[in-house]
Amino acid sequence: MNKFNLVLKVFKDEFSIEYEKIIYSNSAFIEPVIDGNNLTTESTNRKGIVVWNEVKKTISKSGQFLILTCVCGIADDGGFDLVDVKRKEKSVLWKFKDESNWIWEFDKKEYDLEINRLKKEITELSVEITLEPENVIFPE
């Protein structure tokens, strides 16, 4: 089984971050960490951020979801496509249809716990921030 973590990065007040020549402040990003590899900062072949509204849906159903997208929110800019997500009896399978051809399988209990943990962390934020990407354009 692969190890699944979601890391919330918050940039508030005077702190900002530059992604793809765009400066973000008073923003938050969810970075996916799979098997200890942060796919936003450490990945050498693909970089992407989590589309939170899509990932939340995977806690209750299988289907095709835009799990990752370009930091700007336009999936096609980063070559991202929908991911086949299958909830099995004891695991959750992600199968990427894009050029990465990634296939990851996570322990179902750990997966659900991680999503619920992040839901709580986002709810408890004491500052007004924009969770990026604010607008998402799905692949064509």
mmCIF file of C-alpha atoms in Angstrom:
data_model
loop_
_atom_site.group_PDB
_atom_site.id
_atom_site.type_symbol
_atom_site.label_atom_id
_atom_site.label_comp_id
_atom_site.label_asym_id
_atom_site.label_seq_id
_atom_site.Cartn_x
_atom_site.Cartn_y
_atom_site.Cartn_z
ATOM 1 C CA MET A 1 0.000 0.000 0.000
ATOM 2 C CA ASN A 2 1.078 3.539 -0.679
ATOM 3 C CA LYS A 3 1.214 6.144 2.090
ATOM 4 C CA PHE A 4 -1.176 9.115 1.667
ATOM 5 C CA ASN A 5 -0.788 12.518 3.342
ATOM 6 C CA LEU A 6 -2.168 15.974 2.666
ATOM 7 C CA VAL A 7 -0.184 18.998 3.840
ATOM 8 C CA LEU A 8 -1.905 22.364 4.266
ATOM 9 C CA LYS A 9 0.435 25.291 3.565
ATOM 10 C CA VAL A 10 -0.914 28.654 4.707
ATOM 11 C CA PHE A 11 0.609 31.964 3.596
ATOM 12 C CA LYS A 12 -0.839 34.899 5.528
ATOM 13 C CA ASP A 13 -0.019 38.488 6.410
ATOM 14 C CA GLU A 14 3.419 39.384 5.040
ATOM 15 C CA PHE A 15 4.188 35.838 3.932
ATOM 16 C CA SER A 16 3.721 34.855 0.319
ATOM 17 C CA ILE A 17 4.855 32.206 -2.114
ATOM 18 C CA GLU A 18 5.569 32.252 -5.821
ATOM 19 C CA TYR A 19 4.351 29.397 -7.987
ATOM 20 C CA GLU A 20 4.782 29.536 -11.747
ATOM 21 C CA LYS A 21 5.659 33.252 -11.616
ATOM 22 C CA ILE A 22 2.436 34.098 -9.725
ATOM 23 C CA ILE A 23 2.737 35.489 -6.187
ATOM 24 C CA TYR A 24 0.124 34.229 -3.718
ATOM 25 C CA SER A 25 -0.553 35.772 -0.295
ATOM 26 C CA ASN A 26 -3.366 35.180 2.187
ATOM 27 C CA SER A 27 -3.721 31.845 0.483
ATOM 28 C CA ALA A 28 -3.497 28.182 1.336
ATOM 29 C CA PHE A 29 -2.517 25.214 -0.772
ATOM 30 C CA ILE A 30 -2.992 21.518 -0.167
ATOM 31 C CA GLU A 31 0.071 19.621 -1.193
ATOM 32 C CA PRO A 32 -0.145 15.863 -1.793
ATOM 33 C CA VAL A 33 2.530 13.707 -0.205
ATOM 34 C CA ILE A 34 2.633 10.150 -1.498
ATOM 35 C CA ASP A 35 5.116 7.720 0.035
ATOM 36 C CA GLY A 36 6.966 10.693 1.541
ATOM 37 C CA ASN A 37 7.300 12.494 -1.816
ATOM 38 C CA ASN A 38 5.709 15.954 -1.877
ATOM 39 C CA LEU A 39 4.276 16.206 -5.387
ATOM 40 C CA THR A 40 4.239 20.018 -5.295
ATOM 41 C CA THR A 41 7.778 20.703 -4.145
ATOM 42 C CA GLU A 42 9.797 17.513 -4.605
ATOM 43 C CA SER A 43 8.415 15.857 -7.698
ATOM 44 C CA THR A 44 10.778 16.108 -10.639
ATOM 45 C CA ASN A 45 8.365 14.970 -13.342
ATOM 46 C CA ARG A 46 4.947 16.388 -12.340
ATOM 47 C CA LYS A 47 3.959 19.112 -9.945
ATOM 48 C CA GLY A 48 0.422 19.753 -8.868
ATOM 49 C CA ILE A 49 -1.816 20.798 -6.032
ATOM 50 C CA VAL A 50 -4.885 19.096 -4.661
ATOM 51 C CA VAL A 51 -8.360 20.065 -5.833
ATOM 52 C CA TRP A 52 -9.923 19.874 -2.370
ATOM 53 C CA ASN A 53 -13.583 19.750 -3.417
ATOM 54 C CA GLU A 54 -12.822 16.769 -5.640
ATOM 55 C CA VAL A 55 -10.763 14.863 -3.051
ATOM 56 C CA LYS A 56 -13.522 15.280 -0.447
ATOM 57 C CA LYS A 57 -15.904 13.455 -2.785
ATOM 58 C CA THR A 58 -13.629 10.387 -2.821
ATOM 59 C CA ILE A 59 -14.312 9.715 0.845
ATOM 60 C CA SER A 60 -17.774 8.429 -0.009
ATOM 61 C CA LYS A 61 -17.762 7.265 -3.615
ATOM 62 C CA SER A 62 -15.814 5.907 -6.535
ATOM 63 C CA GLY A 63 -15.656 7.664 -9.891
ATOM 64 C CA GLN A 64 -13.559 10.040 -11.958
ATOM 65 C CA PHE A 65 -12.219 13.090 -10.150
ATOM 66 C CA LEU A 66 -9.750 15.892 -10.808
ATOM 67 C CA ILE A 67 -7.444 15.056 -7.892
ATOM 68 C CA LEU A 68 -4.511 17.253 -8.948
ATOM 69 C CA THR A 69 -4.286 20.351 -11.084
ATOM 70 C CA CYS A 70 -1.844 23.031 -12.087
ATOM 71 C CA VAL A 71 -1.271 25.706 -9.430
ATOM 72 C CA CYS A 72 -3.116 28.189 -11.669
ATOM 73 C CA GLY A 73 -6.214 25.923 -11.574
ATOM 74 C CA ILE A 74 -6.234 25.058 -15.281
ATOM 75 C CA ALA A 75 -5.782 21.294 -15.505
ATOM 76 C CA ASP A 76 -4.708 21.327 -19.152
ATOM 77 C CA ASP A 77 -1.855 23.776 -18.379
ATOM 78 C CA GLY A 78 -0.127 21.094 -16.319
ATOM 79 C CA GLY A 79 -1.290 18.141 -18.402
ATOM 80 C CA PHE A 80 -3.602 16.904 -15.652
ATOM 81 C CA ASP A 81 -6.624 14.719 -16.355
ATOM 82 C CA LEU A 82 -9.333 13.033 -14.343
ATOM 83 C CA VAL A 83 -8.278 10.195 -12.049
ATOM 84 C CA ASP A 84 -10.166 6.931 -11.761
ATOM 85 C CA VAL A 85 -10.817 6.463 -8.040
ATOM 86 C CA LYS A 86 -12.102 3.121 -6.847
ATOM 87 C CA ARG A 87 -13.119 2.553 -3.237
ATOM 88 C CA LYS A 88 -12.617 -1.105 -2.449
ATOM 89 C CA GLU A 89 -13.337 -3.089 0.702
ATOM 90 C CA LYS A 90 -10.011 -2.213 2.372
ATOM 91 C CA SER A 91 -8.340 0.243 0.037
ATOM 92 C CA VAL A 92 -8.746 3.253 -2.241
ATOM 93 C CA LEU A 93 -7.172 2.996 -5.687
ATOM 94 C CA TRP A 94 -6.117 6.018 -7.742
ATOM 95 C CA LYS A 95 -5.349 5.387 -11.405
ATOM 96 C CA PHE A 96 -4.164 8.419 -13.363
ATOM 97 C CA LYS A 97 -5.172 8.601 -17.012
ATOM 98 C CA ASP A 98 -2.726 11.386 -17.857
ATOM 99 C CA GLU A 99 0.879 11.118 -18.994
ATOM 100 C CA SER A 100 2.112 10.115 -15.530
ATOM 101 C CA ASN A 101 0.302 6.757 -15.581
ATOM 102 C CA TRP A 102 0.566 6.729 -11.793
ATOM 103 C CA ILE A 103 -1.291 3.998 -9.932
ATOM 104 C CA TRP A 104 -1.495 4.291 -6.167
ATOM 105 C CA GLU A 105 -3.425 2.238 -3.643
ATOM 106 C CA PHE A 106 -4.017 3.462 -0.105
ATOM 107 C CA ASP A 107 -5.301 1.801 3.038
ATOM 108 C CA LYS A 108 -8.974 2.843 3.176
ATOM 109 C CA LYS A 109 -9.057 3.626 6.919
ATOM 110 C CA GLU A 110 -5.882 5.718 6.779
ATOM 111 C CA TYR A 111 -7.100 7.489 3.630
ATOM 112 C CA ASP A 112 -10.436 8.463 5.176
ATOM 113 C CA LEU A 113 -8.746 9.542 8.417
ATOM 114 C CA GLU A 114 -6.349 11.802 6.500
ATOM 115 C CA ILE A 115 -9.151 13.541 4.597
ATOM 116 C CA ASN A 116 -11.177 14.020 7.792
ATOM 117 C CA ARG A 117 -8.085 15.314 9.620
ATOM 118 C CA LEU A 118 -7.553 17.939 6.930
ATOM 119 C CA LYS A 119 -11.252 18.916 6.925
ATOM 120 C CA LYS A 120 -10.911 19.681 10.622
ATOM 121 C CA GLU A 121 -7.643 21.587 10.155
ATOM 122 C CA ILE A 122 -9.206 23.783 7.457
ATOM 123 C CA THR A 123 -12.312 24.410 9.575
ATOM 124 C CA GLU A 124 -10.176 25.481 12.527
ATOM 125 C CA LEU A 125 -8.128 28.059 10.608
ATOM 126 C CA SER A 126 -8.385 31.333 12.501
ATOM 127 C CA VAL A 127 -7.517 33.552 9.545
ATOM 128 C CA GLU A 128 -9.307 34.529 6.364
ATOM 129 C CA ILE A 129 -7.533 32.823 3.488
ATOM 130 C CA THR A 130 -8.274 31.680 -0.024
ATOM 131 C CA LEU A 131 -7.858 27.959 -0.579
ATOM 132 C CA GLU A 132 -6.153 27.657 -3.954
ATOM 133 C CA PRO A 133 -6.861 26.990 -6.667
ATOM 134 C CA GLU A 134 -9.827 29.297 -6.203
ATOM 135 C CA ASN A 135 -11.158 28.554 -9.692
ATOM 136 C CA VAL A 136 -10.633 25.211 -11.382
ATOM 137 C CA ILE A 137 -10.953 24.545 -15.084
ATOM 138 C CA PHE A 138 -11.388 20.849 -15.756
ATOM 139 C CA PRO A 139 -9.566 19.132 -18.622
ATOM 140 C CA GLU A 140 -11.217 19.094 -22.001
#
